[in-house]
């Protein structure tokens, strides 16, 4: 391109509707995803006070033809959404994703790994109440997401919800009813609504040298969506046989283990043997704590040393959502075992 070539101006941010309570309507069998989202969204945003309305950026809307309750999402949906964003993001000033809250944090985490090196914002949001419900949080959340989506200083996947902005790969659904439904237990908020302003806190976003140049990785997740991954939460009394029933499945490629406190498991040679055998077969195993706050330190107690010997990787202070989606992402790529393990332990998008 010559130095004088004109760069076409960016189109307004794109709002992608995937489903979720935000766009749901009543049916005989309860709430179901509804259509006509563009007009319904416009009506809800128009009902906001004039001063706030004036600060909402113009936007375009793309509605998936088959909006879902996000409880139905699988790695296939994560992949589809990332590809859609990868295809369109360069034309738009930012992207907002409207998503069901139930698995929103999983999708946001997965998007972060697939869209590494983003040079603009992808803001995921949803609502606890449908757009048309009296007192709904839907318009507030979309307003906030749009305002952050056009902030050029935000260059990563984030979650805007309940007046707060958090790193997508650090966020978790934390409440079943409260409008402040999401939390970021191990990383500070990236931004917040303060009065009528959407404030981005300096120094908390992925800095340019951290996120590097756009280098999207869009591998095929479909094989992992067929039972390739498992989440095992240990409990007092868990037996080697029970863990083996999960890990010996030939379709399984990796698993996330939720262990105790700072990284402990029962000192049961049978159980550790099952883990060692699975690792030895090339299954990628990672451990997180059952405590929502803080990380793990495998080997601090003798009761945790067995995990290290069994080849289980420490996910440190990552969320369950960030851990499992990272395992999926790494397993979907043609990497050596050693490279997968190295990347798992390396922060790719500020997830650890
Ligand atoms: N079940 C809904 C969903 O995740 C819940 C919500 O959006 O709040 O799609």
Short mmCIF file of C-alpha atoms and ligand atoms in Angstrom, two decimals:
data_model
loop_
_atom_site.label_atom_id
_atom_site.label_comp_id
_atom_site.label_asym_id
_atom_site.label_seq_id
_atom_site.Cartn_x
_atom_site.Cartn_y
_atom_site.Cartn_z
CA UNK A 1 0.00 0.00 0.00
CA UNK A 2 1.45 3.42 -0.89
CA UNK A 3 1.95 5.97 1.85
CA UNK A 4 -0.91 8.00 0.35
CA UNK A 5 -3.44 5.20 0.08
CA UNK A 6 -6.54 6.10 2.03
CA UNK A 7 -7.65 3.68 4.70
CA UNK A 8 -11.43 3.27 4.62
CA UNK A 9 -13.01 4.61 7.79
CA UNK A 10 -14.04 2.01 10.32
CA UNK A 11 -17.64 0.97 10.44
CA UNK A 12 -19.44 1.35 13.78
CA UNK A 13 -19.03 -1.44 16.32
CA UNK A 14 -20.74 -4.69 15.44
CA UNK A 15 -23.14 -6.29 17.91
CA UNK A 16 -23.35 -10.07 17.41
CA UNK A 17 -26.40 -11.70 18.99
CA UNK A 18 -25.92 -15.37 19.87
CA UNK A 19 -28.87 -15.85 22.25
CA UNK A 20 -29.26 -15.86 26.03
CA UNK A 21 -31.77 -14.36 28.46
CA UNK A 22 -31.17 -10.84 27.15
CA UNK A 23 -33.09 -11.63 23.97
CA UNK A 24 -35.49 -14.20 25.40
CA UNK A 25 -39.27 -14.14 25.22
CA UNK A 26 -41.92 -16.10 27.10
CA UNK A 27 -43.23 -19.34 25.64
CA UNK A 28 -45.43 -22.18 26.90
CA UNK A 29 -42.33 -23.98 28.07
CA UNK A 30 -40.64 -20.98 29.72
CA UNK A 31 -38.14 -18.44 28.35
CA UNK A 32 -36.76 -19.18 24.87
CA UNK A 33 -34.39 -17.21 22.65
CA UNK A 34 -36.32 -14.61 20.62
CA UNK A 35 -35.77 -12.94 17.26
CA UNK A 36 -36.09 -9.38 15.90
CA UNK A 37 -33.21 -8.38 18.14
CA UNK A 38 -32.17 -5.24 16.29
CA UNK A 39 -35.52 -3.47 16.74
CA UNK A 40 -35.96 -4.75 20.29
CA UNK A 41 -32.50 -3.60 21.28
CA UNK A 42 -33.06 -0.17 19.73
CA UNK A 43 -36.29 0.22 21.71
CA UNK A 44 -34.60 -0.73 24.98
CA UNK A 45 -31.63 1.59 24.40
CA UNK A 46 -33.99 4.41 23.42
CA UNK A 47 -35.72 4.11 26.76
CA UNK A 48 -32.51 5.06 28.61
CA UNK A 49 -32.19 8.65 29.93
CA UNK A 50 -31.33 11.16 27.16
CA UNK A 51 -27.80 11.91 28.38
CA UNK A 52 -26.84 8.25 28.44
CA UNK A 53 -28.53 7.60 25.12
CA UNK A 54 -26.45 10.34 23.54
CA UNK A 55 -23.23 8.61 24.63
CA UNK A 56 -24.12 5.26 23.06
CA UNK A 57 -22.12 4.69 19.88
CA UNK A 58 -23.92 4.00 16.62
CA UNK A 59 -23.73 0.28 15.94
CA UNK A 60 -24.62 -2.46 13.51
CA UNK A 61 -26.31 -5.70 14.52
CA UNK A 62 -25.67 -9.21 13.28
CA UNK A 63 -28.07 -11.81 14.66
CA UNK A 64 -27.27 -15.50 14.49
CA UNK A 65 -30.15 -17.23 12.72
CA UNK A 66 -30.37 -19.84 15.47
CA UNK A 67 -29.93 -18.04 18.82
CA UNK A 68 -29.42 -20.45 21.71
CA UNK A 69 -29.70 -20.73 25.46
CA UNK A 70 -25.98 -20.72 26.23
CA UNK A 71 -26.35 -23.89 28.30
CA UNK A 72 -26.32 -25.63 24.92
CA UNK A 73 -22.95 -24.17 23.85
CA UNK A 74 -20.04 -26.50 23.08
CA UNK A 75 -16.53 -25.89 21.74
CA UNK A 76 -18.16 -25.86 18.30
CA UNK A 77 -20.05 -22.66 19.21
CA UNK A 78 -16.84 -21.09 20.57
CA UNK A 79 -15.16 -21.87 17.28
CA UNK A 80 -18.02 -20.57 15.15
CA UNK A 81 -18.15 -17.27 17.03
CA UNK A 82 -14.37 -16.73 16.89
CA UNK A 83 -14.38 -17.32 13.14
CA UNK A 84 -17.21 -14.85 12.68
CA UNK A 85 -15.32 -12.22 14.66
CA UNK A 86 -12.04 -12.97 12.88
CA UNK A 87 -13.79 -12.48 9.53
CA UNK A 88 -15.44 -9.17 10.44
CA UNK A 89 -13.50 -7.41 13.17
CA UNK A 90 -11.10 -5.47 10.95
CA UNK A 91 -13.95 -3.45 9.43
CA UNK A 92 -15.47 -2.43 12.74
CA UNK A 93 -14.39 -0.13 15.55
CA UNK A 94 -15.05 -2.93 18.02
CA UNK A 95 -17.22 -5.98 18.61
CA UNK A 96 -19.93 -6.63 21.20
CA UNK A 97 -21.15 -10.20 21.70
CA UNK A 98 -24.59 -10.74 23.25
CA UNK A 99 -24.47 -14.11 24.98
CA UNK A 100 -26.33 -16.12 27.59
CA UNK A 101 -24.81 -15.66 31.02
CA UNK A 102 -24.62 -19.35 31.96
CA UNK A 103 -21.60 -20.16 29.82
CA UNK A 104 -20.56 -16.61 28.94
CA UNK A 105 -17.25 -16.87 30.81
CA UNK A 106 -16.37 -20.08 28.92
CA UNK A 107 -17.00 -18.42 25.59
CA UNK A 108 -15.11 -15.25 26.56
CA UNK A 109 -12.12 -17.35 27.68
CA UNK A 110 -12.14 -19.40 24.51
CA UNK A 111 -12.37 -16.29 22.32
CA UNK A 112 -9.31 -14.85 24.06
CA UNK A 113 -7.18 -17.86 23.06
CA UNK A 114 -8.51 -17.96 19.52
CA UNK A 115 -8.17 -14.21 18.92
CA UNK A 116 -4.69 -13.63 20.30
CA UNK A 117 -3.09 -10.29 19.55
CA UNK A 118 -6.40 -8.43 19.12
CA UNK A 119 -5.87 -4.77 18.31
CA UNK A 120 -9.37 -3.70 19.33
CA UNK A 121 -12.05 -4.65 21.82
CA UNK A 122 -14.30 -7.68 21.82
CA UNK A 123 -16.75 -7.12 24.68
CA UNK A 124 -19.03 -9.96 25.72
CA UNK A 125 -22.19 -9.21 27.64
CA UNK A 126 -25.66 -10.53 28.38
CA UNK A 127 -28.35 -9.94 30.94
CA UNK A 128 -30.09 -11.55 33.89
CA UNK A 129 -33.46 -10.29 32.61
CA UNK A 130 -34.88 -10.10 29.09
CA UNK A 131 -34.84 -6.74 27.31
CA UNK A 132 -38.57 -6.16 27.81
CA UNK A 133 -38.76 -7.07 31.52
CA UNK A 134 -39.48 -4.15 33.82
CA UNK A 135 -36.21 -3.09 35.50
CA UNK A 136 -34.11 -5.32 33.19
CA UNK A 137 -30.34 -5.01 33.29
CA UNK A 138 -30.13 -5.70 29.53
CA UNK A 139 -29.98 -2.13 28.16
CA UNK A 140 -27.51 -1.05 30.86
CA UNK A 141 -25.17 -3.91 30.00
CA UNK A 142 -25.33 -3.35 26.24
CA UNK A 143 -24.79 0.38 26.72
CA UNK A 144 -21.69 -0.30 28.81
CA UNK A 145 -20.37 -2.92 26.40
CA UNK A 146 -20.77 -0.57 23.42
CA UNK A 147 -19.02 2.28 25.18
CA UNK A 148 -16.05 0.10 26.06
CA UNK A 149 -16.03 -1.57 22.64
CA UNK A 150 -15.15 1.72 20.92
CA UNK A 151 -12.40 2.63 23.38
CA UNK A 152 -9.18 2.15 21.35
CA UNK A 153 -7.21 1.55 24.55
CA UNK A 154 -9.09 -1.70 25.15
CA UNK A 155 -7.46 -4.36 22.98
CA UNK A 156 -8.59 -7.71 24.28
CA UNK A 157 -11.62 -9.86 24.98
CA UNK A 158 -13.49 -8.44 27.98
CA UNK A 159 -16.75 -9.00 29.83
CA UNK A 160 -18.97 -6.00 30.59
CA UNK A 161 -21.62 -6.80 33.17
CA UNK A 162 -23.38 -5.12 36.07
CA UNK A 163 -21.43 -1.88 35.69
CA UNK A 164 -18.05 -3.61 35.58
CA UNK A 165 -15.53 -4.54 32.93
CA UNK A 166 -13.24 -7.52 33.46
CA UNK A 167 -10.74 -9.49 31.43
CA UNK A 168 -12.68 -12.16 29.58
CA UNK A 169 -10.30 -14.93 30.50
CA UNK A 170 -10.46 -13.95 34.18
CA UNK A 171 -14.22 -13.60 34.55
CA UNK A 172 -16.68 -16.04 36.11
CA UNK A 173 -20.42 -16.14 36.62
CA UNK A 174 -20.67 -15.61 40.34
CA UNK A 175 -24.34 -15.04 41.11
CA UNK A 176 -27.54 -16.71 39.97
CA UNK A 177 -29.86 -13.73 40.56
CA UNK A 178 -27.91 -10.56 41.26
CA UNK A 179 -27.43 -8.14 38.36
CA UNK A 180 -23.73 -7.96 39.32
CA UNK A 181 -23.53 -11.54 38.20
CA UNK A 182 -19.87 -11.72 37.16
CA UNK A 183 -16.66 -11.48 39.14
CA UNK A 184 -12.96 -11.56 38.41
CA UNK A 185 -11.64 -13.35 41.47
CA UNK A 186 -7.91 -13.23 40.74
CA UNK A 187 -7.44 -10.11 38.62
CA UNK A 188 -8.57 -6.51 39.16
CA UNK A 189 -11.37 -4.98 37.10
CA UNK A 190 -10.32 -3.50 33.77
CA UNK A 191 -12.90 -0.76 34.06
CA UNK A 192 -16.14 0.34 35.61
CA UNK A 193 -19.15 2.56 35.20
CA UNK A 194 -18.59 5.61 37.36
CA UNK A 195 -21.63 7.90 37.29
CA UNK A 196 -22.46 8.20 33.61
CA UNK A 197 -18.90 7.46 32.49
CA UNK A 198 -17.31 4.20 31.35
CA UNK A 199 -13.86 4.38 32.89
CA UNK A 200 -11.02 2.15 31.73
CA UNK A 201 -8.40 1.79 34.45
CA UNK A 202 -4.86 2.46 33.21
CA UNK A 203 -2.22 -0.25 33.34
CA UNK A 204 -4.58 -3.21 33.70
CA UNK A 205 -5.30 -4.14 30.11
CA UNK A 206 -3.08 -6.36 28.01
CA UNK A 207 -0.23 -4.02 27.10
CA UNK A 208 0.88 -3.89 23.50
CA UNK A 209 4.10 -5.81 24.15
CA UNK A 210 2.06 -8.50 25.90
CA UNK A 211 -0.55 -9.01 23.23
CA UNK A 212 1.82 -8.55 20.28
CA UNK A 213 0.52 -8.53 16.73
CA UNK A 214 -2.75 -10.19 15.70
CA UNK A 215 -2.02 -13.92 15.43
CA UNK A 216 -5.38 -15.57 15.54
CA UNK A 217 -5.33 -19.30 16.11
CA UNK A 218 -8.52 -20.84 14.78
CA UNK A 219 -8.04 -24.59 14.96
CA UNK A 220 -10.87 -27.06 14.53
CA UNK A 221 -12.45 -27.73 17.91
CA UNK A 222 -14.97 -30.28 16.62
CA UNK A 223 -12.92 -33.39 17.55
CA UNK A 224 -12.55 -32.07 21.13
CA UNK A 225 -16.30 -31.50 21.34
CA UNK A 226 -16.87 -35.28 21.09
CA UNK A 227 -15.88 -36.18 24.65
CA UNK A 228 -12.27 -35.08 24.31
CA UNK A 229 -12.28 -33.15 27.56
CA UNK A 230 -13.39 -33.75 31.15
CA UNK A 231 -13.69 -31.76 34.35
CA UNK A 232 -13.13 -33.76 37.53
CA UNK A 233 -13.84 -32.25 40.91
CA UNK A 234 -12.29 -34.35 43.69
CA UNK A 235 -14.14 -34.99 46.94
CA UNK A 236 -13.15 -36.67 50.20
CA UNK A 237 -13.53 -40.39 49.53
CA UNK A 238 -13.01 -40.26 45.74
CA UNK A 239 -11.54 -43.56 44.53
CA UNK A 240 -8.96 -44.44 41.90
CA UNK A 241 -11.59 -46.54 40.14
CA UNK A 242 -13.91 -43.56 39.76
CA UNK A 243 -11.16 -41.34 38.37
CA UNK A 244 -10.03 -44.15 36.07
CA UNK A 245 -13.55 -44.40 34.64
CA UNK A 246 -13.10 -40.89 33.28
CA UNK A 247 -9.44 -40.91 32.36
CA UNK A 248 -9.29 -44.31 30.68
CA UNK A 249 -11.88 -43.28 28.10
CA UNK A 250 -10.01 -43.60 24.78
CA UNK A 251 -11.80 -40.50 23.43
CA UNK A 252 -10.38 -38.35 26.24
CA UNK A 253 -7.47 -36.06 25.27
CA UNK A 254 -7.22 -33.92 28.40
CA UNK A 255 -8.77 -33.17 31.77
CA UNK A 256 -9.00 -30.44 34.36
CA UNK A 257 -8.71 -31.65 37.95
CA UNK A 258 -10.13 -29.52 40.73
CA UNK A 259 -8.00 -30.37 43.74
CA UNK A 260 -7.87 -29.12 47.30
CA UNK A 261 -6.64 -25.79 48.65
CA UNK A 262 -3.17 -24.88 47.53
CA UNK A 263 -2.77 -27.96 45.30
CA UNK A 264 -3.35 -31.14 47.27
CA UNK A 265 -4.79 -34.58 46.49
CA UNK A 266 -5.16 -37.75 48.58
CA UNK A 267 -1.86 -39.64 48.92
CA UNK A 268 -3.47 -42.67 47.34
CA UNK A 269 -0.99 -44.63 45.18
CA UNK A 270 -3.89 -46.06 43.16
CA UNK A 271 -5.26 -42.63 42.32
CA UNK A 272 -1.82 -41.20 41.53
CA UNK A 273 -1.15 -44.27 39.40
CA UNK A 274 -4.25 -43.54 37.31
CA UNK A 275 -3.09 -39.95 36.78
CA UNK A 276 0.44 -41.07 35.87
CA UNK A 277 -0.89 -43.56 33.38
CA UNK A 278 -3.14 -40.99 31.70
CA UNK A 279 -0.25 -38.50 31.43
CA UNK A 280 1.96 -41.25 30.06
CA UNK A 281 -0.59 -41.82 27.28
CA UNK A 282 -0.22 -38.13 26.29
CA UNK A 283 -3.40 -36.92 27.96
CA UNK A 284 -2.98 -33.30 29.03
CA UNK A 285 -3.90 -32.95 32.72
CA UNK A 286 -4.04 -29.67 34.61
CA UNK A 287 -4.95 -28.90 38.21
CA UNK A 288 -6.72 -25.92 39.72
CA UNK A 289 -7.91 -25.30 43.23
CA UNK A 290 -11.47 -25.77 44.41
CA UNK A 291 -11.04 -22.42 46.19
CA UNK A 292 -12.24 -19.58 43.97
CA UNK A 293 -9.54 -17.18 45.15
CA UNK A 294 -5.78 -17.63 44.89
CA UNK A 295 -3.63 -20.08 42.97
CA UNK A 296 -2.09 -23.46 43.62
CA UNK A 297 1.49 -24.37 44.31
CA UNK A 298 1.98 -28.05 43.53
CA UNK A 299 4.50 -29.59 45.90
CA UNK A 300 4.15 -27.14 48.78
CA UNK A 301 2.67 -30.03 50.78
CA UNK A 302 3.75 -33.63 50.49
CA UNK A 303 0.10 -34.34 49.65
CA UNK A 304 0.53 -32.44 46.41
CA UNK A 305 3.89 -33.79 45.30
CA UNK A 306 2.25 -36.81 43.72
CA UNK A 307 0.54 -34.52 41.22
CA UNK A 308 3.86 -33.29 39.94
CA UNK A 309 5.28 -36.79 39.71
CA UNK A 310 2.15 -37.80 37.75
CA UNK A 311 2.84 -35.07 35.18
CA UNK A 312 -0.14 -32.90 36.13
CA UNK A 313 0.36 -29.25 35.19
CA UNK A 314 -0.36 -26.42 37.60
CA UNK A 315 -2.98 -23.98 36.33
CA UNK A 316 -1.93 -21.63 39.14
CA UNK A 317 -4.71 -19.04 39.67
CA UNK A 318 -6.57 -19.58 36.42
CA UNK A 319 -10.34 -19.89 36.47
CA UNK A 320 -11.88 -23.26 35.61
CA UNK A 321 -13.26 -21.66 32.43
CA UNK A 322 -9.85 -20.34 31.37
CA UNK A 323 -8.16 -23.66 32.20
CA UNK A 324 -10.48 -25.96 30.33
CA UNK A 325 -10.79 -23.73 27.27
CA UNK A 326 -6.98 -23.47 27.15
CA UNK A 327 -6.64 -27.26 27.24
CA UNK A 328 -9.14 -27.49 24.37
CA UNK A 329 -7.29 -24.80 22.43
CA UNK A 330 -3.89 -26.44 22.82
CA UNK A 331 -5.14 -29.94 22.11
CA UNK A 332 -6.85 -28.79 18.92
CA UNK A 333 -3.51 -27.74 17.45
CA UNK A 334 -0.82 -29.93 15.92
CA UNK A 335 1.75 -29.35 18.67
CA UNK A 336 4.19 -31.69 20.33
CA UNK A 337 3.38 -32.76 23.85
CA UNK A 338 6.28 -30.73 25.13
CA UNK A 339 5.17 -27.57 23.31
CA UNK A 340 1.61 -27.97 24.58
CA UNK A 341 2.86 -28.26 28.13
CA UNK A 342 5.13 -25.25 27.68
CA UNK A 343 2.31 -23.11 26.29
CA UNK A 344 -0.06 -24.22 29.03
CA UNK A 345 2.37 -22.90 31.63
CA UNK A 346 2.96 -19.65 29.71
CA UNK A 347 0.51 -16.74 30.02
CA UNK A 348 -0.85 -16.31 26.47
CA UNK A 349 -3.52 -13.65 27.05
CA UNK A 350 -3.15 -12.63 30.69
CA UNK A 351 -5.01 -15.69 31.93
CA UNK A 352 -2.43 -16.52 34.61
N1 LIG B 1 -29.84 -19.83 30.42
C1 LIG B 1 -29.51 -18.49 29.97
C2 LIG B 1 -28.33 -18.60 29.01
O1 LIG B 1 -27.25 -18.79 29.42
C3 LIG B 1 -29.17 -17.66 31.14
C4 LIG B 1 -28.84 -16.21 30.83
O2 LIG B 1 -28.61 -15.79 29.73
O3 LIG B 1 -28.79 -15.43 31.82
O4 LIG B 1 -28.54 -18.49 27.82
#
